[in-house]
Short mmCIF file of C-alpha atoms in Angstrom, two decimals:
data_model
loop_
_atom_site.label_atom_id
_atom_site.label_comp_id
_atom_site.label_asym_id
_atom_site.label_seq_id
_atom_site.Cartn_x
_atom_site.Cartn_y
_atom_site.Cartn_z
CA MET A 164 -0.06 -0.01 0.01
CA GLY A 165 1.01 3.63 -0.27
CA ASN A 166 2.49 6.26 2.01
CA TYR A 167 -0.10 6.49 4.80
CA PHE A 168 -0.35 2.84 5.62
CA GLU A 169 3.44 2.32 5.47
CA LYS A 170 4.01 4.96 8.10
CA LEU A 171 1.69 3.61 10.74
CA ASP A 172 3.12 2.29 13.97
CA GLU A 173 3.06 -1.56 14.33
CA GLN A 174 0.14 -1.62 16.75
CA THR A 175 -2.01 0.53 14.48
CA LYS A 176 -1.13 -1.60 11.41
CA GLU A 177 -2.19 -4.76 13.34
CA TYR A 178 -5.38 -3.09 14.49
CA PHE A 179 -6.27 -2.02 10.95
CA LYS A 180 -5.69 -5.58 9.75
CA ILE A 181 -8.20 -6.79 12.28
CA LEU A 182 -10.74 -4.24 11.10
CA SER A 183 -10.34 -5.21 7.42
CA PRO A 184 -7.81 -7.80 6.23
CA GLU A 185 -8.32 -6.25 2.75
CA ILE A 186 -7.65 -2.60 2.19
CA PRO A 187 -9.56 -1.48 -0.82
CA ASP A 188 -7.42 -0.09 -3.71
CA PHE A 189 -9.41 3.13 -4.00
CA LEU A 190 -8.96 4.21 -0.34
CA GLU A 191 -5.32 5.37 -0.54
CA GLU A 192 -5.89 8.00 -3.20
CA TYR A 193 -8.67 9.65 -1.09
CA ILE A 194 -6.54 9.46 2.06
CA GLU A 195 -3.71 11.30 0.28
CA THR A 196 -5.81 14.34 -0.54
CA SER A 197 -4.71 17.50 1.24
CA GLU A 198 -8.05 17.91 3.05
CA MET A 199 -7.76 14.39 4.57
CA LYS A 200 -4.04 14.75 5.36
CA LYS A 201 -4.84 17.85 7.49
CA GLN A 202 -6.60 15.50 9.88
CA ALA A 203 -3.27 13.82 10.64
CA GLY A 204 -2.35 16.89 12.79
CA ILE A 205 -5.47 16.59 15.04
CA SER A 206 -5.73 14.21 17.95
CA VAL A 207 -8.98 12.38 18.57
CA SER A 208 -8.54 13.16 22.26
CA CYS A 209 -9.94 16.66 22.07
CA GLY A 210 -6.71 18.21 23.45
CA ILE A 211 -6.28 16.07 26.52
CA PHE A 212 -3.17 14.54 24.95
CA TYR A 213 -1.24 17.76 25.73
CA SER A 214 -1.66 17.87 29.51
CA LYS A 215 0.00 15.82 32.27
CA LEU A 216 -3.40 15.55 33.83
CA PHE A 217 -4.12 12.45 31.82
CA GLY A 218 -1.00 10.45 32.18
CA ASP A 219 0.36 8.21 29.38
CA ILE A 220 -2.13 8.18 26.52
CA LYS A 221 -1.47 7.23 22.88
CA TRP A 222 -1.38 9.62 19.88
CA TYR A 223 -4.10 8.66 17.46
CA SER A 224 -5.12 11.27 14.83
CA SER A 225 -8.49 12.20 13.46
CA LEU A 226 -7.16 10.76 10.17
CA ASP A 227 -6.44 7.41 11.82
CA HIS A 228 -9.96 7.23 13.29
CA SER A 229 -11.50 8.19 9.90
CA VAL A 230 -9.52 5.49 8.07
CA ALA A 231 -10.40 2.92 10.71
CA VAL A 232 -14.08 3.77 10.42
CA ALA A 233 -13.90 3.39 6.62
CA LEU A 234 -12.16 -0.01 7.10
CA ILE A 235 -14.94 -1.24 9.41
CA ILE A 236 -17.65 -0.17 6.89
CA TRP A 237 -15.73 -1.81 4.03
CA ASN A 238 -15.33 -5.02 5.98
CA PHE A 239 -19.05 -5.37 6.61
CA THR A 240 -20.63 -3.84 3.47
CA LYS A 241 -18.00 -3.90 0.64
CA ASN A 242 -19.75 -0.69 -0.47
CA LYS A 243 -17.61 2.04 -1.86
CA LYS A 244 -19.95 4.98 -1.19
CA GLN A 245 -20.61 4.00 2.42
CA THR A 246 -16.89 3.44 2.95
CA LEU A 247 -16.04 6.91 1.59
CA ALA A 248 -18.80 8.52 3.61
CA GLY A 249 -17.14 7.01 6.74
CA LEU A 250 -13.73 8.24 5.63
CA PHE A 251 -14.98 11.78 5.19
CA HIS A 252 -17.17 12.00 8.27
CA ASP A 253 -14.62 14.05 10.27
CA ILE A 254 -13.03 15.86 7.40
CA ALA A 255 -14.19 19.25 8.84
CA THR A 256 -12.84 18.50 12.22
CA PRO A 257 -10.97 21.57 13.76
CA VAL A 258 -8.06 21.50 16.18
CA PHE A 259 -8.90 20.10 19.65
CA LYS A 260 -11.88 18.41 18.05
CA HIS A 261 -14.98 18.58 20.32
CA SER A 262 -13.49 21.41 22.40
CA ILE A 263 -14.48 23.66 19.56
CA ASP A 264 -18.08 22.38 20.04
CA PHE A 265 -17.69 23.61 23.59
CA MET A 266 -16.57 27.01 22.24
CA ASN A 267 -19.75 26.98 20.02
CA GLY A 268 -21.96 26.14 23.03
CA ASP A 269 -22.72 22.71 21.71
CA TYR A 270 -21.99 20.61 24.90
CA ILE A 271 -24.61 17.89 24.45
CA LYS A 272 -24.79 16.96 20.78
CA GLN A 273 -21.23 17.96 19.93
CA GLU A 274 -22.01 18.20 16.24
CA SER A 275 -21.59 21.93 15.55
CA THR A 276 -18.63 21.47 13.16
CA GLU A 277 -20.23 18.69 11.01
CA GLU A 278 -22.26 21.08 8.94
CA LEU A 279 -18.98 22.12 7.17
CA THR A 280 -18.35 18.67 5.79
CA THR A 281 -20.20 19.30 2.42
CA ASN A 282 -18.37 22.65 2.01
CA VAL A 283 -14.97 21.00 2.52
CA LEU A 284 -15.69 18.29 0.07
CA SER A 285 -17.31 20.45 -2.59
CA THR A 286 -14.42 22.92 -2.63
CA SER A 287 -11.61 20.32 -2.89
CA LYS A 288 -10.44 19.92 -6.44
CA GLU A 289 -8.67 16.74 -5.57
CA ILE A 290 -11.58 15.01 -4.02
CA ILE A 291 -14.06 16.27 -6.72
CA SER A 292 -11.74 14.89 -9.38
CA LEU A 293 -11.61 11.49 -7.72
CA LEU A 294 -15.40 11.40 -7.25
CA ASP A 295 -16.05 12.34 -10.83
CA ARG A 296 -13.70 9.61 -12.01
CA ASP A 297 -15.55 7.03 -9.78
CA GLY A 298 -19.05 8.30 -10.78
CA ILE A 299 -19.95 9.31 -7.22
CA LYS A 300 -22.03 12.39 -6.32
CA ILE A 301 -21.17 14.62 -3.36
CA GLU A 302 -24.56 13.97 -1.67
CA GLU A 303 -23.86 10.25 -1.67
CA ILE A 304 -20.74 10.60 0.55
CA SER A 305 -21.14 13.94 2.37
CA ASP A 306 -23.50 12.74 5.18
CA TYR A 307 -22.58 9.37 6.79
CA HIS A 308 -25.79 9.51 8.82
CA ILE A 309 -27.67 8.21 5.83
CA TYR A 310 -25.93 4.88 6.08
CA PRO A 311 -26.91 3.13 9.38
CA ILE A 312 -23.84 0.86 9.49
CA ALA A 313 -21.67 3.99 9.37
CA ASP A 314 -23.61 6.01 11.88
CA ASN A 315 -26.91 5.89 13.76
CA ASP A 316 -28.51 7.35 16.90
CA THR A 317 -27.15 6.72 20.39
CA PRO A 318 -27.16 4.09 21.91
CA ARG A 319 -27.02 1.85 18.85
CA LEU A 320 -23.81 0.36 17.55
CA SER A 321 -22.36 1.86 14.36
CA ALA A 322 -18.92 1.79 12.73
CA ASP A 323 -18.06 5.19 14.24
CA ARG A 324 -19.04 4.29 17.77
CA LEU A 325 -17.41 0.81 17.47
CA GLU A 326 -14.12 2.31 16.25
CA TYR A 327 -13.61 4.87 18.90
CA THR A 328 -14.58 2.37 21.65
CA LEU A 329 -12.00 -0.13 20.36
CA SER A 330 -9.17 2.38 19.76
CA ASN A 331 -9.83 4.34 22.92
CA GLY A 332 -9.60 1.03 24.88
CA LEU A 333 -6.32 0.25 23.13
CA GLY A 334 -4.58 3.06 24.99
CA VAL A 335 -5.82 6.21 23.20
CA ILE A 336 -7.71 7.10 26.30
CA LYS A 337 -6.99 4.08 28.64
CA LEU A 338 -5.54 0.65 28.09
CA LEU A 339 -8.41 -1.74 28.69
CA TRP A 340 -7.73 -4.55 26.18
CA ASN A 341 -5.06 -5.89 23.83
CA LEU A 342 -5.21 -6.70 20.11
CA GLU A 343 -6.17 -10.36 20.66
CA GLU A 344 -9.19 -9.27 22.76
CA VAL A 345 -10.11 -6.61 20.15
CA LYS A 346 -9.92 -9.30 17.48
CA GLU A 347 -12.14 -11.74 19.52
CA ILE A 348 -14.78 -8.97 20.03
CA TYR A 349 -14.66 -7.63 16.45
CA GLN A 350 -14.93 -11.11 14.85
CA ASN A 351 -18.10 -11.75 16.80
CA ILE A 352 -19.87 -8.81 15.20
CA GLU A 353 -22.18 -9.11 12.24
CA ILE A 354 -24.89 -7.05 10.50
CA GLN A 355 -28.22 -7.61 12.21
CA ARG A 356 -31.71 -6.07 12.05
CA ASN A 357 -32.87 -3.90 14.92
CA GLU A 358 -36.35 -3.21 16.32
CA GLU A 359 -37.26 -1.05 13.34
CA GLY A 360 -35.93 -3.51 10.72
CA ILE A 361 -32.91 -1.30 10.05
CA GLU A 362 -29.49 -2.77 9.65
CA GLU A 363 -27.19 -2.40 12.64
CA LEU A 364 -23.97 -3.96 13.88
CA GLY A 365 -24.58 -6.57 16.61
CA PHE A 366 -23.06 -9.49 18.51
CA LYS A 367 -23.48 -13.23 17.94
CA ASP A 368 -22.38 -14.09 21.49
CA ILE A 369 -23.77 -12.71 24.81
CA LYS A 370 -20.54 -13.13 26.71
CA LEU A 371 -18.51 -11.11 24.18
CA ALA A 372 -21.21 -8.45 24.03
CA GLU A 373 -20.92 -8.18 27.87
CA LYS A 374 -17.18 -7.88 27.61
CA PHE A 375 -17.57 -5.03 25.09
CA VAL A 376 -20.15 -3.25 27.16
CA LYS A 377 -18.08 -3.54 30.38
CA ASN A 378 -15.07 -1.61 28.82
CA MET A 379 -17.41 0.75 26.89
CA SER A 380 -18.95 1.77 30.20
CA LYS A 381 -15.53 2.51 31.69
CA LEU A 382 -14.70 4.79 28.70
CA SER A 383 -18.12 6.37 28.85
CA SER A 384 -17.40 7.65 32.39
CA LEU A 385 -13.90 8.78 31.46
CA TYR A 386 -15.22 10.93 28.63
CA ILE A 387 -17.24 13.02 31.13
CA THR A 388 -14.95 13.24 34.17
CA ASN A 389 -14.39 16.76 35.43
CA GLU A 390 -10.79 16.52 34.23
CA ASN A 391 -12.04 15.99 30.69
CA LYS A 392 -14.79 18.54 30.84
CA LEU A 393 -12.76 21.26 32.41
CA THR A 394 -9.95 20.70 29.92
CA MET A 395 -12.27 21.00 26.95
CA GLN A 396 -13.87 24.17 28.38
CA PHE A 397 -10.40 25.56 29.06
CA LEU A 398 -9.20 24.97 25.52
CA ALA A 399 -12.54 26.36 24.19
CA ASP A 400 -11.96 29.54 26.23
CA VAL A 401 -8.34 29.80 25.05
CA MET A 402 -9.39 29.54 21.43
CA LYS A 403 -12.25 31.98 22.02
CA LYS A 404 -9.81 34.53 23.61
CA MET A 405 -7.34 34.05 20.78
CA THR A 406 -10.02 34.74 18.15
CA GLU A 407 -11.26 37.79 20.04
CA LYS A 408 -7.70 39.16 20.01
CA ASN A 409 -7.40 38.39 16.30
CA LEU A 410 -4.48 36.08 17.06
CA ILE A 411 -6.22 33.18 15.31
CA THR A 412 -9.15 32.85 12.93
CA LYS A 413 -11.89 30.31 12.66
CA LYS A 414 -10.33 29.29 9.34
CA ASP A 415 -7.00 28.67 11.11
CA MET A 416 -8.73 26.20 13.40
CA TYR A 417 -9.63 24.06 10.36
CA ASN A 418 -6.42 24.53 8.36
CA LEU A 419 -3.60 24.39 10.97
CA SER A 420 -2.33 21.42 12.95
CA GLU A 421 -2.63 21.32 16.79
CA LYS A 422 1.14 21.74 17.04
CA GLU A 423 0.99 24.92 14.92
CA VAL A 424 -1.90 26.25 17.07
CA ILE A 425 -0.16 25.45 20.30
CA LYS A 426 2.97 27.27 19.01
CA ARG A 427 0.77 30.44 18.47
CA ILE A 428 -0.71 30.02 22.01
CA LYS A 429 2.75 29.78 23.56
CA ASN A 430 4.03 32.79 21.63
CA CYS A 431 0.95 34.81 22.71
CA GLU A 432 1.85 37.68 25.14
CA GLU A 433 -1.65 38.99 25.74
CA ASP A 434 -3.83 38.38 28.88
CA ASN A 435 -1.41 35.73 30.24
CA ILE A 436 -2.78 33.21 27.72
CA SER A 437 0.51 31.42 27.30
CA LYS A 438 1.12 31.38 31.07
CA TYR A 439 -2.19 29.76 31.81
CA PHE A 440 -1.77 27.28 28.98
CA GLU A 441 1.55 26.19 30.40
CA LEU A 442 -0.01 25.78 33.81
CA TRP A 443 -2.60 23.58 32.31
CA GLU A 444 -0.01 21.56 30.38
CA ASN A 445 1.83 20.86 33.57
CA ALA A 446 -1.15 20.33 35.85
CA THR A 447 -1.39 16.97 37.47
CA LYS A 448 -4.70 17.42 39.23
CA ILE A 449 -7.88 19.48 39.32
CA ASN A 450 -10.03 20.54 42.22
CA GLU A 451 -13.78 19.86 42.60
CA SER A 452 -16.44 21.62 44.54
CA ASP A 453 -20.23 21.57 45.13
CA ILE A 454 -20.19 25.38 45.02
CA PHE A 455 -18.69 27.93 42.63
CA VAL A 456 -15.13 28.95 43.66
CA LYS A 457 -14.33 32.54 43.11
CA ASP A 458 -11.06 33.85 41.71
CA LYS A 459 -10.16 30.44 40.08
CA TYR A 460 -10.72 28.98 36.66
CA CYS A 461 -13.97 27.33 37.71
CA ALA A 462 -16.73 25.83 35.58
CA SER A 463 -19.82 23.58 35.77
CA ILE A 464 -20.36 21.68 32.53
CA LYS A 465 -22.91 19.17 31.32
CA ALA A 466 -21.59 17.08 28.46
CA LYS A 467 -22.75 14.46 26.02
CA ILE A 468 -23.02 10.98 27.54
CA ARG A 469 -21.50 8.46 25.02
CA TYR A 470 -22.78 4.92 25.63
CA ILE A 471 -23.77 1.91 23.57
CA VAL A 472 -26.46 -0.73 23.99
CA PRO A 473 -25.67 -3.24 21.28
CA LEU A 474 -27.82 -5.94 19.76
CA VAL A 475 -27.10 -9.51 20.50
CA VAL A 476 -28.51 -12.88 19.32
CA SER A 477 -30.62 -14.55 22.01
CA GLU A 478 -32.80 -17.61 21.23
CA GLY A 479 -32.64 -16.82 17.53
CA GLN A 480 -33.73 -13.20 17.96
CA PHE A 481 -31.90 -9.88 17.82
CA VAL A 482 -32.34 -8.19 21.21
CA ARG A 483 -30.59 -5.54 23.24
CA ILE A 484 -27.93 -6.80 25.53
CA ASN A 485 -29.43 -5.13 28.61
CA GLU A 486 -32.63 -7.26 28.09
CA VAL A 487 -30.74 -10.54 28.43
CA SER A 488 -27.76 -9.70 30.67
CA ASN A 489 -28.02 -8.25 34.18
CA ASP A 490 -24.28 -7.55 34.11
CA ALA A 491 -24.52 -5.49 30.92
CA LYS A 492 -27.62 -3.75 32.23
CA ALA A 493 -25.75 -2.72 35.37
CA ASP A 494 -22.83 -1.47 33.28
CA ILE A 495 -25.01 0.58 31.09
CA GLU A 496 -26.92 2.08 34.11
CA ARG A 497 -23.52 2.95 35.53
CA CYS A 498 -22.78 5.05 32.39
CA LEU A 499 -26.15 6.84 32.59
CA ASN A 500 -25.90 7.51 36.33
CA PHE A 501 -22.27 8.66 36.42
CA LYS A 502 -22.02 11.93 38.37
CA THR A 503 -19.24 14.38 39.15
CA LYS A 504 -19.09 17.24 41.56
CA LYS A 505 -21.00 20.23 40.21
CA TYR A 506 -17.91 22.40 39.82
CA ALA A 507 -14.34 21.84 38.84
CA TYR A 508 -11.44 24.28 38.87
CA PHE A 509 -7.82 24.79 38.20
CA ASP A 510 -5.86 26.52 40.91
CA PHE A 511 -5.09 29.58 38.84
#
């Protein structure tokens, strides 16, 4: 294969082989377009990668995630249009990812940047040229929501939700399983029909569905800890302040890498922005409180709960795992009932 796949680290190469033993020939050309390659400079971790608060987490780019989603879709559908829709689903992702949704006030859905996808695709000469060659229309690949295997409503299992659960559990957020366990879980998944007769990814075995749900529930809680929420709000406020001071533009957020943006932040001499950013980088703990704390960087944030209730085969029927497993039901309820203290703050 070409440049992108050759440069992957060994673990990611092995992980991608699990997702799809066959990498379709057409994929590399689309990956190598400039709009897709920009995603290589953005971490899926929404900025937490850059602070000591979160310990040892693995670099995994928005491009890596997008390619992995495409591979999952190809593995299950062998459909070119659906695969490309999965590849492009995050093409409009800005630096620090969902932190920019926080900046836009979109804490719950975290979809405020997705509306730019069609614009990015339609203004790319490289992508348009490839689509014309392949006889594919923009509207067939610009919205992955139209393909239920690629994406569907929470808490159903889709390629997107499956991918970030597997990769986040491989050390991108927390090391919860190894490649052999991922392979065991992944190879137990098939296309099933849900309650509405719509295609959805589901499990053949209850025990493996339980194993998946157990680690999914751990990740679900990690996504909305006060450390995570406060970090995303902090980065959102830094970016907002930088735009107000005309030190960065909205366009920059979509065209620069995170390293380039961080360099601008660190070179900023206004309003102690660089000083506070450095304090956040080196922070090893946050503080929590039931009441607002004055004269500190203090916030109370409600955020999107990410959780999955997959289908599983039981007595020849496709049912939700929480209907046939008390363990899975308890894990899912733990996600939904996870609570943090009302306020979190940095000591600056």
